[in-house]
């Protein structure tokens, strides 16, 4: 059961860990597979499942039988002796469904534990994906910043040549050097962030990523496709609450069964040794408990109250799930619309155009740096918007119990 809840879902469409990034780069699927292997998820789930199964089997067992051995030697005044040996075996029975109720309650408890394990793996996998796509964003940001540094290095070299020929002002040359120093520092900061994020991802997956094959934006994600998505009706959290409610029903049924008499059957043998000889006989007895005082009435009310409170929590969770679903969809739609409106020309073309205008004397060095820094800031904002869309999409996938890209 737990494998169906977790393993098959998480590994749907993934590739083998050994194939990671050898030719085309590391994908989201590779990260999922590596995470499962590195964290030994299957072994962990197996161990947890065995522990849960042991509890279920324990609930199905009958009570232990009772063995009673009684020996009574007697000596009378006339010297005669009489020794009695009795052996009784007694078994109690839950004749009115209490045992079945315990089994049902144990089954629902086991399902709750399995669902919670699945939710734990799901939440950790969400964090792994967030780290992976943050690394994708940093990769793209680093590439853009690196291009900016190369442009400035060329500008500073050319400016230095112009300065030697007295065709460039020392102030313009100084401003270009300032911009280059700032860009180099920014590139260094990005490099540190890449290293930190890579190490965090490595702790989850064991992978050292040198080549990533992933787009920051989800593939083929459009407003029309989002509009087709229906609200989730059976999230793991809702399934947990449903199983808890059914478990309380079983617990209450078991408590109600206590109002009926419990039956105990005894079989045995009695042997009597006297001076006149030996006598033995088989015997049987049936004991019926009279439920005069403890009849499960308090437990029954207890479980009824718990179920009522849990029913309220279930309704609250359903509303919260629907609100979260609607909120994420609205954010995704707004993010896609904003990104489409902010369409920009390539950074390379913008930087080349500004540089050419500077050397033609059409703009000053201050204007050149301002244009390029504005362009870089815009590129950073676009990357941040794409990352926000990706993170919302990961949250939506988690809410819908999906693990792969649209169309995959």
mmCIF file of C-alpha atoms in Angstrom:
data_model
loop_
_atom_site.group_PDB
_atom_site.id
_atom_site.type_symbol
_atom_site.label_atom_id
_atom_site.label_comp_id
_atom_site.label_asym_id
_atom_site.label_seq_id
_atom_site.Cartn_x
_atom_site.Cartn_y
_atom_site.Cartn_z
ATOM 1 C CA UNK A 1 0.000 0.000 0.000
ATOM 2 C CA UNK A 2 2.665 2.495 0.981
ATOM 3 C CA UNK A 3 4.665 1.753 -2.172
ATOM 4 C CA UNK A 4 1.601 2.657 -4.238
ATOM 5 C CA UNK A 5 1.242 5.895 -2.289
ATOM 6 C CA UNK A 6 4.850 7.009 -2.610
ATOM 7 C CA UNK A 7 7.283 5.060 -4.764
ATOM 8 C CA UNK A 8 5.231 4.619 -7.934
ATOM 9 C CA UNK A 9 4.137 8.245 -7.846
ATOM 10 C CA UNK A 10 7.550 9.758 -7.243
ATOM 11 C CA UNK A 11 9.392 7.616 -9.774
ATOM 12 C CA UNK A 12 6.795 7.965 -12.522
ATOM 13 C CA UNK A 13 8.760 8.489 -15.725
ATOM 14 C CA UNK A 14 12.166 8.886 -14.079
ATOM 15 C CA UNK A 15 15.462 7.506 -15.316
ATOM 16 C CA UNK A 16 18.080 5.395 -13.615
ATOM 17 C CA UNK A 17 20.472 7.254 -11.294
ATOM 18 C CA UNK A 18 23.499 6.002 -13.215
ATOM 19 C CA UNK A 19 22.285 7.800 -16.315
ATOM 20 C CA UNK A 20 22.276 11.242 -14.700
ATOM 21 C CA UNK A 21 23.574 14.072 -16.856
ATOM 22 C CA UNK A 22 26.008 11.962 -18.864
ATOM 23 C CA UNK A 23 24.925 13.319 -22.257
ATOM 24 C CA UNK A 24 22.195 15.931 -22.030
ATOM 25 C CA UNK A 25 22.515 17.162 -18.457
ATOM 26 C CA UNK A 26 20.673 16.663 -15.187
ATOM 27 C CA UNK A 27 16.887 16.906 -15.297
ATOM 28 C CA UNK A 28 14.238 17.177 -12.593
ATOM 29 C CA UNK A 29 13.541 13.466 -13.059
ATOM 30 C CA UNK A 30 17.201 12.669 -12.356
ATOM 31 C CA UNK A 31 17.065 14.714 -9.164
ATOM 32 C CA UNK A 32 13.999 12.804 -7.948
ATOM 33 C CA UNK A 33 15.630 9.437 -8.655
ATOM 34 C CA UNK A 34 18.901 10.433 -7.000
ATOM 35 C CA UNK A 35 17.037 11.726 -3.951
ATOM 36 C CA UNK A 36 15.181 8.424 -3.580
ATOM 37 C CA UNK A 37 18.441 6.514 -3.795
ATOM 38 C CA UNK A 38 20.555 8.811 -1.619
ATOM 39 C CA UNK A 39 18.002 8.999 1.197
ATOM 40 C CA UNK A 40 17.259 5.245 0.939
ATOM 41 C CA UNK A 41 13.572 6.075 0.736
ATOM 42 C CA UNK A 42 12.499 2.606 -0.348
ATOM 43 C CA UNK A 43 14.360 0.903 2.511
ATOM 44 C CA UNK A 44 13.006 3.434 4.998
ATOM 45 C CA UNK A 45 9.448 2.945 3.788
ATOM 46 C CA UNK A 46 9.870 -0.834 3.902
ATOM 47 C CA UNK A 47 10.984 -0.693 7.518
ATOM 48 C CA UNK A 48 8.133 1.623 8.471
ATOM 49 C CA UNK A 49 5.642 -0.589 6.639
ATOM 50 C CA UNK A 50 6.824 -3.685 8.474
ATOM 51 C CA UNK A 51 6.403 -1.909 11.809
ATOM 52 C CA UNK A 52 2.879 -0.823 10.852
ATOM 53 C CA UNK A 53 2.009 -4.334 9.650
ATOM 54 C CA UNK A 54 3.162 -5.774 12.976
ATOM 55 C CA UNK A 55 0.675 -3.529 14.793
ATOM 56 C CA UNK A 56 -2.130 -4.648 12.478
ATOM 57 C CA UNK A 57 -1.344 -8.309 13.066
ATOM 58 C CA UNK A 58 -1.264 -7.742 16.816
ATOM 59 C CA UNK A 59 -4.763 -6.272 16.765
ATOM 60 C CA UNK A 60 -6.105 -9.383 15.006
ATOM 61 C CA UNK A 61 -4.876 -11.828 17.639
ATOM 62 C CA UNK A 62 -7.166 -13.540 20.143
ATOM 63 C CA UNK A 63 -6.560 -13.127 23.839
ATOM 64 C CA UNK A 64 -4.133 -15.590 25.366
ATOM 65 C CA UNK A 65 -5.815 -18.624 26.932
ATOM 66 C CA UNK A 66 -5.481 -19.134 30.680
ATOM 67 C CA UNK A 67 -4.227 -22.424 32.116
ATOM 68 C CA UNK A 68 -5.140 -23.196 35.709
ATOM 69 C CA UNK A 69 -3.683 -26.158 37.627
ATOM 70 C CA UNK A 70 -5.075 -26.824 41.106
ATOM 71 C CA UNK A 71 -3.925 -29.574 43.472
ATOM 72 C CA UNK A 72 -5.631 -30.047 46.848
ATOM 73 C CA UNK A 73 -4.327 -32.789 49.217
ATOM 74 C CA UNK A 74 -6.579 -33.634 52.192
ATOM 75 C CA UNK A 75 -5.967 -35.963 55.206
ATOM 76 C CA UNK A 76 -8.920 -36.952 57.371
ATOM 77 C CA UNK A 77 -8.997 -37.822 61.145
ATOM 78 C CA UNK A 78 -9.304 -41.516 60.419
ATOM 79 C CA UNK A 79 -6.070 -41.440 58.445
ATOM 80 C CA UNK A 80 -7.624 -41.644 55.013
ATOM 81 C CA UNK A 81 -6.369 -39.333 52.263
ATOM 82 C CA UNK A 82 -8.007 -37.626 49.337
ATOM 83 C CA UNK A 83 -5.999 -35.737 46.730
ATOM 84 C CA UNK A 84 -7.729 -33.720 44.013
ATOM 85 C CA UNK A 85 -5.980 -32.517 40.830
ATOM 86 C CA UNK A 86 -7.836 -30.202 38.474
ATOM 87 C CA UNK A 87 -6.568 -28.738 35.179
ATOM 88 C CA UNK A 88 -8.585 -25.987 33.438
ATOM 89 C CA UNK A 89 -8.004 -24.249 30.083
ATOM 90 C CA UNK A 90 -10.023 -21.044 29.629
ATOM 91 C CA UNK A 91 -10.424 -18.937 26.483
ATOM 92 C CA UNK A 92 -12.242 -15.595 26.399
ATOM 93 C CA UNK A 93 -14.071 -14.541 23.236
ATOM 94 C CA UNK A 94 -15.160 -11.166 21.902
ATOM 95 C CA UNK A 95 -18.398 -12.594 20.641
ATOM 96 C CA UNK A 96 -20.094 -9.322 19.658
ATOM 97 C CA UNK A 97 -17.697 -7.748 17.149
ATOM 98 C CA UNK A 98 -15.209 -6.074 19.487
ATOM 99 C CA UNK A 99 -12.304 -7.944 17.876
ATOM 100 C CA UNK A 100 -13.443 -6.963 14.375
ATOM 101 C CA UNK A 101 -13.690 -3.357 15.531
ATOM 102 C CA UNK A 102 -10.136 -3.502 16.874
ATOM 103 C CA UNK A 103 -8.929 -4.856 13.537
ATOM 104 C CA UNK A 104 -10.732 -2.146 11.595
ATOM 105 C CA UNK A 105 -9.341 0.546 13.890
ATOM 106 C CA UNK A 106 -5.834 -0.902 13.456
ATOM 107 C CA UNK A 107 -6.247 -0.958 9.668
ATOM 108 C CA UNK A 108 -7.297 2.698 9.581
ATOM 109 C CA UNK A 109 -4.458 3.634 11.916
ATOM 110 C CA UNK A 110 -2.014 1.855 9.606
ATOM 111 C CA UNK A 111 -3.386 3.745 6.606
ATOM 112 C CA UNK A 112 -3.030 7.037 8.480
ATOM 113 C CA UNK A 113 0.622 6.265 9.227
ATOM 114 C CA UNK A 114 1.264 5.349 5.607
ATOM 115 C CA UNK A 115 -0.372 8.531 4.341
ATOM 116 C CA UNK A 116 1.667 10.621 6.763
ATOM 117 C CA UNK A 117 4.850 8.946 5.574
ATOM 118 C CA UNK A 118 3.851 9.709 1.990
ATOM 119 C CA UNK A 119 3.226 13.351 2.927
ATOM 120 C CA UNK A 120 6.620 13.553 4.627
ATOM 121 C CA UNK A 121 8.390 12.270 1.518
ATOM 122 C CA UNK A 122 6.298 14.579 -0.687
ATOM 123 C CA UNK A 123 7.178 17.681 1.372
ATOM 124 C CA UNK A 124 10.871 16.878 1.343
ATOM 125 C CA UNK A 125 10.752 16.276 -2.396
ATOM 126 C CA UNK A 126 9.140 19.696 -2.827
ATOM 127 C CA UNK A 127 12.145 21.225 -1.044
ATOM 128 C CA UNK A 128 14.519 19.271 -3.301
ATOM 129 C CA UNK A 129 12.756 20.597 -6.403
ATOM 130 C CA UNK A 130 12.795 24.149 -5.060
ATOM 131 C CA UNK A 131 16.552 23.899 -4.526
ATOM 132 C CA UNK A 132 17.053 22.444 -7.987
ATOM 133 C CA UNK A 133 15.201 25.258 -9.744
ATOM 134 C CA UNK A 134 16.822 27.879 -7.582
ATOM 135 C CA UNK A 135 20.088 26.470 -8.890
ATOM 136 C CA UNK A 136 18.725 26.746 -12.441
ATOM 137 C CA UNK A 137 17.867 30.409 -11.785
ATOM 138 C CA UNK A 138 21.313 31.085 -10.342
ATOM 139 C CA UNK A 139 22.889 29.388 -13.359
ATOM 140 C CA UNK A 140 21.031 31.687 -15.738
ATOM 141 C CA UNK A 141 21.734 34.722 -13.577
ATOM 142 C CA UNK A 142 25.418 33.829 -13.385
ATOM 143 C CA UNK A 143 25.610 33.429 -17.164
ATOM 144 C CA UNK A 144 24.033 36.862 -17.662
ATOM 145 C CA UNK A 145 26.329 38.480 -15.077
ATOM 146 C CA UNK A 146 29.341 36.766 -16.612
ATOM 147 C CA UNK A 147 28.419 38.200 -20.004
ATOM 148 C CA UNK A 148 28.163 41.661 -18.432
ATOM 149 C CA UNK A 149 31.638 41.287 -16.896
ATOM 150 C CA UNK A 150 33.105 40.256 -20.274
ATOM 151 C CA UNK A 151 31.507 43.275 -21.920
ATOM 152 C CA UNK A 152 32.966 45.575 -19.269
ATOM 153 C CA UNK A 153 36.412 43.968 -19.549
ATOM 154 C CA UNK A 154 36.398 44.684 -23.283
ATOM 155 C CA UNK A 155 35.246 48.228 -22.618
ATOM 156 C CA UNK A 156 37.979 48.788 -20.030
ATOM 157 C CA UNK A 157 40.655 47.417 -22.378
ATOM 158 C CA UNK A 158 39.496 49.623 -25.215
ATOM 159 C CA UNK A 159 39.161 52.573 -22.852
ATOM 160 C CA UNK A 160 42.712 52.016 -21.654
ATOM 161 C CA UNK A 161 43.965 52.099 -25.236
ATOM 162 C CA UNK A 162 41.985 55.269 -25.878
ATOM 163 C CA UNK A 163 43.384 56.777 -22.698
ATOM 164 C CA UNK A 164 46.952 56.110 -23.856
ATOM 165 C CA UNK A 165 46.165 57.918 -27.077
ATOM 166 C CA UNK A 166 44.543 60.820 -25.173
ATOM 167 C CA UNK A 167 41.235 59.989 -26.862
ATOM 168 C CA UNK A 168 39.473 59.019 -23.620
ATOM 169 C CA UNK A 169 38.978 61.013 -20.464
ATOM 170 C CA UNK A 170 40.461 59.689 -17.238
ATOM 171 C CA UNK A 171 37.085 60.151 -15.541
ATOM 172 C CA UNK A 172 35.267 57.956 -18.086
ATOM 173 C CA UNK A 173 37.989 55.338 -17.714
ATOM 174 C CA UNK A 174 37.607 55.485 -13.935
ATOM 175 C CA UNK A 175 33.811 55.063 -14.168
ATOM 176 C CA UNK A 176 34.233 52.006 -16.379
ATOM 177 C CA UNK A 177 36.681 50.480 -13.899
ATOM 178 C CA UNK A 178 34.208 51.144 -11.092
ATOM 179 C CA UNK A 179 31.454 49.379 -13.014
ATOM 180 C CA UNK A 180 33.771 46.432 -13.721
ATOM 181 C CA UNK A 181 34.734 46.066 -10.062
ATOM 182 C CA UNK A 182 31.081 46.128 -9.026
ATOM 183 C CA UNK A 183 30.181 43.528 -11.663
ATOM 184 C CA UNK A 184 33.041 41.247 -10.609
ATOM 185 C CA UNK A 185 31.914 41.417 -6.981
ATOM 186 C CA UNK A 186 28.348 40.608 -8.018
ATOM 187 C CA UNK A 187 29.620 37.655 -10.045
ATOM 188 C CA UNK A 188 31.557 36.427 -7.016
ATOM 189 C CA UNK A 189 28.440 36.676 -4.842
ATOM 190 C CA UNK A 190 26.461 34.681 -7.377
ATOM 191 C CA UNK A 191 29.189 32.061 -7.478
ATOM 192 C CA UNK A 192 28.991 31.686 -3.699
ATOM 193 C CA UNK A 193 25.216 31.277 -3.918
ATOM 194 C CA UNK A 194 25.615 28.629 -6.608
ATOM 195 C CA UNK A 195 28.103 26.714 -4.434
ATOM 196 C CA UNK A 196 25.859 26.945 -1.355
ATOM 197 C CA UNK A 197 22.748 25.794 -3.229
ATOM 198 C CA UNK A 198 24.677 22.991 -4.931
ATOM 199 C CA UNK A 199 25.911 21.709 -1.569
ATOM 200 C CA UNK A 200 22.388 21.780 -0.139
ATOM 201 C CA UNK A 201 21.130 19.832 -3.148
ATOM 202 C CA UNK A 202 24.045 17.418 -2.870
ATOM 203 C CA UNK A 203 23.064 16.626 0.712
ATOM 204 C CA UNK A 204 19.674 15.439 -0.562
ATOM 205 C CA UNK A 205 20.765 13.701 -3.757
ATOM 206 C CA UNK A 206 24.489 12.932 -3.582
ATOM 207 C CA UNK A 207 24.895 14.545 -7.028
ATOM 208 C CA UNK A 208 27.548 17.049 -7.993
ATOM 209 C CA UNK A 209 25.881 19.014 -10.762
ATOM 210 C CA UNK A 210 28.062 20.327 -13.549
ATOM 211 C CA UNK A 211 25.508 20.356 -16.358
ATOM 212 C CA UNK A 212 21.798 21.035 -15.894
ATOM 213 C CA UNK A 213 19.185 20.305 -18.534
ATOM 214 C CA UNK A 214 16.167 22.156 -17.203
ATOM 215 C CA UNK A 215 14.187 25.262 -18.008
ATOM 216 C CA UNK A 216 13.241 27.659 -15.268
ATOM 217 C CA UNK A 217 9.709 27.993 -16.617
ATOM 218 C CA UNK A 218 7.483 24.872 -16.604
ATOM 219 C CA UNK A 219 7.146 23.427 -20.085
ATOM 220 C CA UNK A 220 4.014 24.438 -22.012
ATOM 221 C CA UNK A 221 2.465 26.179 -19.020
ATOM 222 C CA UNK A 222 -0.235 28.560 -20.216
ATOM 223 C CA UNK A 223 -3.215 30.332 -18.695
ATOM 224 C CA UNK A 224 -5.592 28.205 -20.762
ATOM 225 C CA UNK A 225 -4.092 25.020 -19.379
ATOM 226 C CA UNK A 226 -4.278 26.332 -15.805
ATOM 227 C CA UNK A 227 -7.967 27.096 -16.304
ATOM 228 C CA UNK A 228 -8.574 23.423 -17.090
ATOM 229 C CA UNK A 229 -7.206 22.219 -13.763
ATOM 230 C CA UNK A 230 -9.840 21.170 -11.235
ATOM 231 C CA UNK A 231 -9.513 21.658 -7.464
ATOM 232 C CA UNK A 232 -8.091 18.646 -5.624
ATOM 233 C CA UNK A 233 -10.585 16.494 -3.742
ATOM 234 C CA UNK A 234 -8.308 13.912 -2.160
ATOM 235 C CA UNK A 235 -5.048 15.427 -0.964
ATOM 236 C CA UNK A 236 -2.955 13.346 1.413
ATOM 237 C CA UNK A 237 -4.053 15.545 4.315
ATOM 238 C CA UNK A 238 -7.726 14.980 3.491
ATOM 239 C CA UNK A 239 -7.115 11.245 3.151
ATOM 240 C CA UNK A 240 -5.509 11.246 6.589
ATOM 241 C CA UNK A 241 -8.551 12.946 8.115
ATOM 242 C CA UNK A 242 -10.927 10.563 6.333
ATOM 243 C CA UNK A 243 -9.035 7.541 7.682
ATOM 244 C CA UNK A 244 -8.987 9.045 11.172
ATOM 245 C CA UNK A 245 -12.765 9.482 11.040
ATOM 246 C CA UNK A 246 -13.264 5.868 9.960
ATOM 247 C CA UNK A 247 -10.894 4.754 12.700
ATOM 248 C CA UNK A 248 -12.964 6.618 15.291
ATOM 249 C CA UNK A 249 -16.095 4.904 13.980
ATOM 250 C CA UNK A 250 -14.404 1.547 14.524
ATOM 251 C CA UNK A 251 -13.207 2.564 17.992
ATOM 252 C CA UNK A 252 -16.737 3.650 18.917
ATOM 253 C CA UNK A 253 -18.191 0.381 17.626
ATOM 254 C CA UNK A 254 -15.707 -1.476 19.815
ATOM 255 C CA UNK A 255 -16.727 0.596 22.825
ATOM 256 C CA UNK A 256 -20.413 -0.045 22.131
ATOM 257 C CA UNK A 257 -19.693 -3.783 21.998
ATOM 258 C CA UNK A 258 -18.582 -3.591 25.638
ATOM 259 C CA UNK A 259 -22.248 -3.208 26.589
ATOM 260 C CA UNK A 260 -22.767 -6.839 25.560
ATOM 261 C CA UNK A 261 -21.615 -9.735 27.770
ATOM 262 C CA UNK A 262 -18.202 -11.259 27.249
ATOM 263 C CA UNK A 263 -18.034 -15.045 27.014
ATOM 264 C CA UNK A 264 -15.337 -17.319 28.427
ATOM 265 C CA UNK A 265 -15.274 -21.061 27.684
ATOM 266 C CA UNK A 266 -13.387 -23.442 29.981
ATOM 267 C CA UNK A 267 -12.561 -27.117 29.478
ATOM 268 C CA UNK A 268 -10.691 -29.290 31.944
ATOM 269 C CA UNK A 269 -10.166 -32.546 33.722
ATOM 270 C CA UNK A 270 -10.482 -33.487 37.406
ATOM 271 C CA UNK A 271 -8.761 -36.418 39.032
ATOM 272 C CA UNK A 272 -9.532 -37.643 42.556
ATOM 273 C CA UNK A 273 -7.150 -40.026 44.364
ATOM 274 C CA UNK A 274 -8.510 -41.759 47.510
ATOM 275 C CA UNK A 275 -7.689 -44.830 49.534
ATOM 276 C CA UNK A 276 -10.461 -46.585 47.667
ATOM 277 C CA UNK A 277 -9.001 -45.810 44.198
ATOM 278 C CA UNK A 278 -8.739 -43.192 41.472
ATOM 279 C CA UNK A 279 -11.488 -41.333 39.688
ATOM 280 C CA UNK A 280 -11.227 -38.845 36.809
ATOM 281 C CA UNK A 281 -13.719 -36.877 34.756
ATOM 282 C CA UNK A 282 -13.817 -34.239 32.042
ATOM 283 C CA UNK A 283 -15.545 -30.972 32.713
ATOM 284 C CA UNK A 284 -16.585 -27.824 30.850
ATOM 285 C CA UNK A 285 -18.005 -24.481 31.888
ATOM 286 C CA UNK A 286 -19.315 -21.344 30.242
ATOM 287 C CA UNK A 287 -18.856 -17.970 31.944
ATOM 288 C CA UNK A 288 -20.792 -14.904 30.875
ATOM 289 C CA UNK A 289 -19.771 -11.443 32.033
ATOM 290 C CA UNK A 290 -22.561 -9.230 33.275
ATOM 291 C CA UNK A 291 -21.918 -5.691 31.958
ATOM 292 C CA UNK A 292 -23.584 -3.908 34.866
ATOM 293 C CA UNK A 293 -21.112 -1.073 35.420
ATOM 294 C CA UNK A 294 -18.445 -0.706 32.735
ATOM 295 C CA UNK A 295 -20.249 -0.888 29.398
ATOM 296 C CA UNK A 296 -18.073 1.328 27.214
ATOM 297 C CA UNK A 297 -20.494 4.218 27.490
ATOM 298 C CA UNK A 298 -17.813 6.721 28.447
ATOM 299 C CA UNK A 299 -15.455 5.598 25.656
ATOM 300 C CA UNK A 300 -18.323 5.738 23.167
ATOM 301 C CA UNK A 301 -19.105 9.360 24.054
ATOM 302 C CA UNK A 302 -15.396 10.157 23.975
ATOM 303 C CA UNK A 303 -15.010 8.850 20.421
ATOM 304 C CA UNK A 304 -18.224 10.562 19.325
ATOM 305 C CA UNK A 305 -16.901 13.918 20.551
ATOM 306 C CA UNK A 306 -13.547 13.350 18.860
ATOM 307 C CA UNK A 307 -15.294 12.525 15.602
ATOM 308 C CA UNK A 308 -17.353 15.705 15.806
ATOM 309 C CA UNK A 309 -14.215 17.817 16.343
ATOM 310 C CA UNK A 310 -12.383 15.979 13.571
ATOM 311 C CA UNK A 311 -15.310 16.538 11.216
ATOM 312 C CA UNK A 312 -14.976 20.282 11.786
ATOM 313 C CA UNK A 313 -11.233 20.054 11.098
ATOM 314 C CA UNK A 314 -11.971 18.138 7.894
ATOM 315 C CA UNK A 315 -14.276 20.904 6.646
ATOM 316 C CA UNK A 316 -11.690 23.537 7.546
ATOM 317 C CA UNK A 317 -8.981 21.609 5.708
ATOM 318 C CA UNK A 318 -11.180 21.238 2.637
ATOM 319 C CA UNK A 319 -11.789 25.003 2.569
ATOM 320 C CA UNK A 320 -8.095 25.679 3.106
ATOM 321 C CA UNK A 321 -7.133 23.345 0.251
ATOM 322 C CA UNK A 322 -9.596 25.034 -2.109
ATOM 323 C CA UNK A 323 -8.399 28.498 -1.063
ATOM 324 C CA UNK A 324 -4.753 27.499 -1.522
ATOM 325 C CA UNK A 325 -5.504 25.981 -4.924
ATOM 326 C CA UNK A 326 -7.340 29.110 -6.086
ATOM 327 C CA UNK A 327 -4.604 31.383 -4.721
ATOM 328 C CA UNK A 328 -1.799 29.494 -6.469
ATOM 329 C CA UNK A 329 -3.717 29.479 -9.765
ATOM 330 C CA UNK A 330 -4.296 33.221 -9.530
ATOM 331 C CA UNK A 331 -0.621 33.870 -8.779
ATOM 332 C CA UNK A 332 0.445 31.672 -11.688
ATOM 333 C CA UNK A 333 -1.913 33.423 -14.095
ATOM 334 C CA UNK A 334 -0.752 36.846 -12.916
ATOM 335 C CA UNK A 335 2.880 35.780 -13.149
ATOM 336 C CA UNK A 336 2.472 34.471 -16.705
ATOM 337 C CA UNK A 337 0.645 37.624 -17.803
ATOM 338 C CA UNK A 338 3.301 39.855 -16.263
ATOM 339 C CA UNK A 339 6.103 37.868 -17.849
ATOM 340 C CA UNK A 340 4.470 38.017 -21.268
ATOM 341 C CA UNK A 341 4.119 41.801 -21.002
ATOM 342 C CA UNK A 342 7.740 42.171 -19.950
ATOM 343 C CA UNK A 343 9.094 40.628 -23.136
ATOM 344 C CA UNK A 344 12.570 41.977 -23.697
ATOM 345 C CA UNK A 345 15.162 41.780 -26.370
ATOM 346 C CA UNK A 346 18.174 39.611 -25.704
ATOM 347 C CA UNK A 347 20.673 40.961 -23.223
ATOM 348 C CA UNK A 348 23.484 40.511 -25.724
ATOM 349 C CA UNK A 349 21.829 42.696 -28.368
ATOM 350 C CA UNK A 350 20.997 45.408 -25.820
ATOM 351 C CA UNK A 351 24.533 45.553 -24.473
ATOM 352 C CA UNK A 352 26.068 45.601 -27.954
ATOM 353 C CA UNK A 353 23.762 48.417 -29.059
ATOM 354 C CA UNK A 354 24.569 50.524 -26.010
ATOM 355 C CA UNK A 355 28.298 49.927 -26.415
ATOM 356 C CA UNK A 356 28.202 50.918 -30.092
ATOM 357 C CA UNK A 357 26.288 54.102 -29.254
ATOM 358 C CA UNK A 358 28.934 54.966 -26.654
ATOM 359 C CA UNK A 359 31.864 54.605 -29.053
ATOM 360 C CA UNK A 360 29.993 56.662 -31.637
ATOM 361 C CA UNK A 361 29.720 59.436 -29.067
ATOM 362 C CA UNK A 362 25.936 59.270 -28.979
ATOM 363 C CA UNK A 363 25.793 58.611 -25.221
ATOM 364 C CA UNK A 364 28.129 59.267 -22.301
ATOM 365 C CA UNK A 365 29.866 56.607 -20.247
ATOM 366 C CA UNK A 366 27.450 57.306 -17.404
ATOM 367 C CA UNK A 367 24.519 56.705 -19.736
ATOM 368 C CA UNK A 368 26.151 53.536 -21.053
ATOM 369 C CA UNK A 369 26.646 52.107 -17.564
ATOM 370 C CA UNK A 370 23.146 53.142 -16.524
ATOM 371 C CA UNK A 371 21.601 51.438 -19.583
ATOM 372 C CA UNK A 372 23.565 48.273 -19.026
ATOM 373 C CA UNK A 373 22.891 48.128 -15.285
ATOM 374 C CA UNK A 374 19.179 48.756 -15.921
ATOM 375 C CA UNK A 375 19.192 45.938 -18.443
ATOM 376 C CA UNK A 376 20.912 43.612 -15.993
ATOM 377 C CA UNK A 377 18.430 44.541 -13.248
ATOM 378 C CA UNK A 378 15.563 43.808 -15.638
ATOM 379 C CA UNK A 379 17.095 40.434 -16.490
ATOM 380 C CA UNK A 380 17.358 39.644 -12.786
ATOM 381 C CA UNK A 381 13.706 40.599 -12.258
ATOM 382 C CA UNK A 382 12.644 38.339 -15.124
ATOM 383 C CA UNK A 383 14.582 35.428 -13.616
ATOM 384 C CA UNK A 384 13.006 36.071 -10.216
ATOM 385 C CA UNK A 385 9.536 36.124 -11.823
ATOM 386 C CA UNK A 386 10.253 32.840 -13.600
ATOM 387 C CA UNK A 387 11.474 31.257 -10.366
ATOM 388 C CA UNK A 388 8.312 32.418 -8.565
ATOM 389 C CA UNK A 389 6.200 30.792 -11.286
ATOM 390 C CA UNK A 390 8.196 27.595 -11.005
ATOM 391 C CA UNK A 391 7.871 27.485 -7.216
ATOM 392 C CA UNK A 392 4.122 28.066 -7.436
ATOM 393 C CA UNK A 393 3.896 25.305 -10.030
ATOM 394 C CA UNK A 394 5.774 22.937 -7.711
ATOM 395 C CA UNK A 395 3.322 23.815 -4.922
ATOM 396 C CA UNK A 396 0.386 23.187 -7.267
ATOM 397 C CA UNK A 397 1.849 19.831 -8.329
ATOM 398 C CA UNK A 398 2.187 18.880 -4.686
ATOM 399 C CA UNK A 399 -1.394 19.896 -3.977
ATOM 400 C CA UNK A 400 -2.635 17.852 -6.943
ATOM 401 C CA UNK A 401 -0.355 14.904 -6.058
ATOM 402 C CA UNK A 402 1.454 15.289 -9.387
ATOM 403 C CA UNK A 403 5.212 14.926 -9.740
ATOM 404 C CA UNK A 404 6.051 15.550 -13.392
ATOM 405 C CA UNK A 405 5.884 18.344 -15.897
ATOM 406 C CA UNK A 406 2.706 19.007 -17.860
ATOM 407 C CA UNK A 407 2.642 16.769 -20.958
ATOM 408 C CA UNK A 408 5.185 14.386 -19.453
#
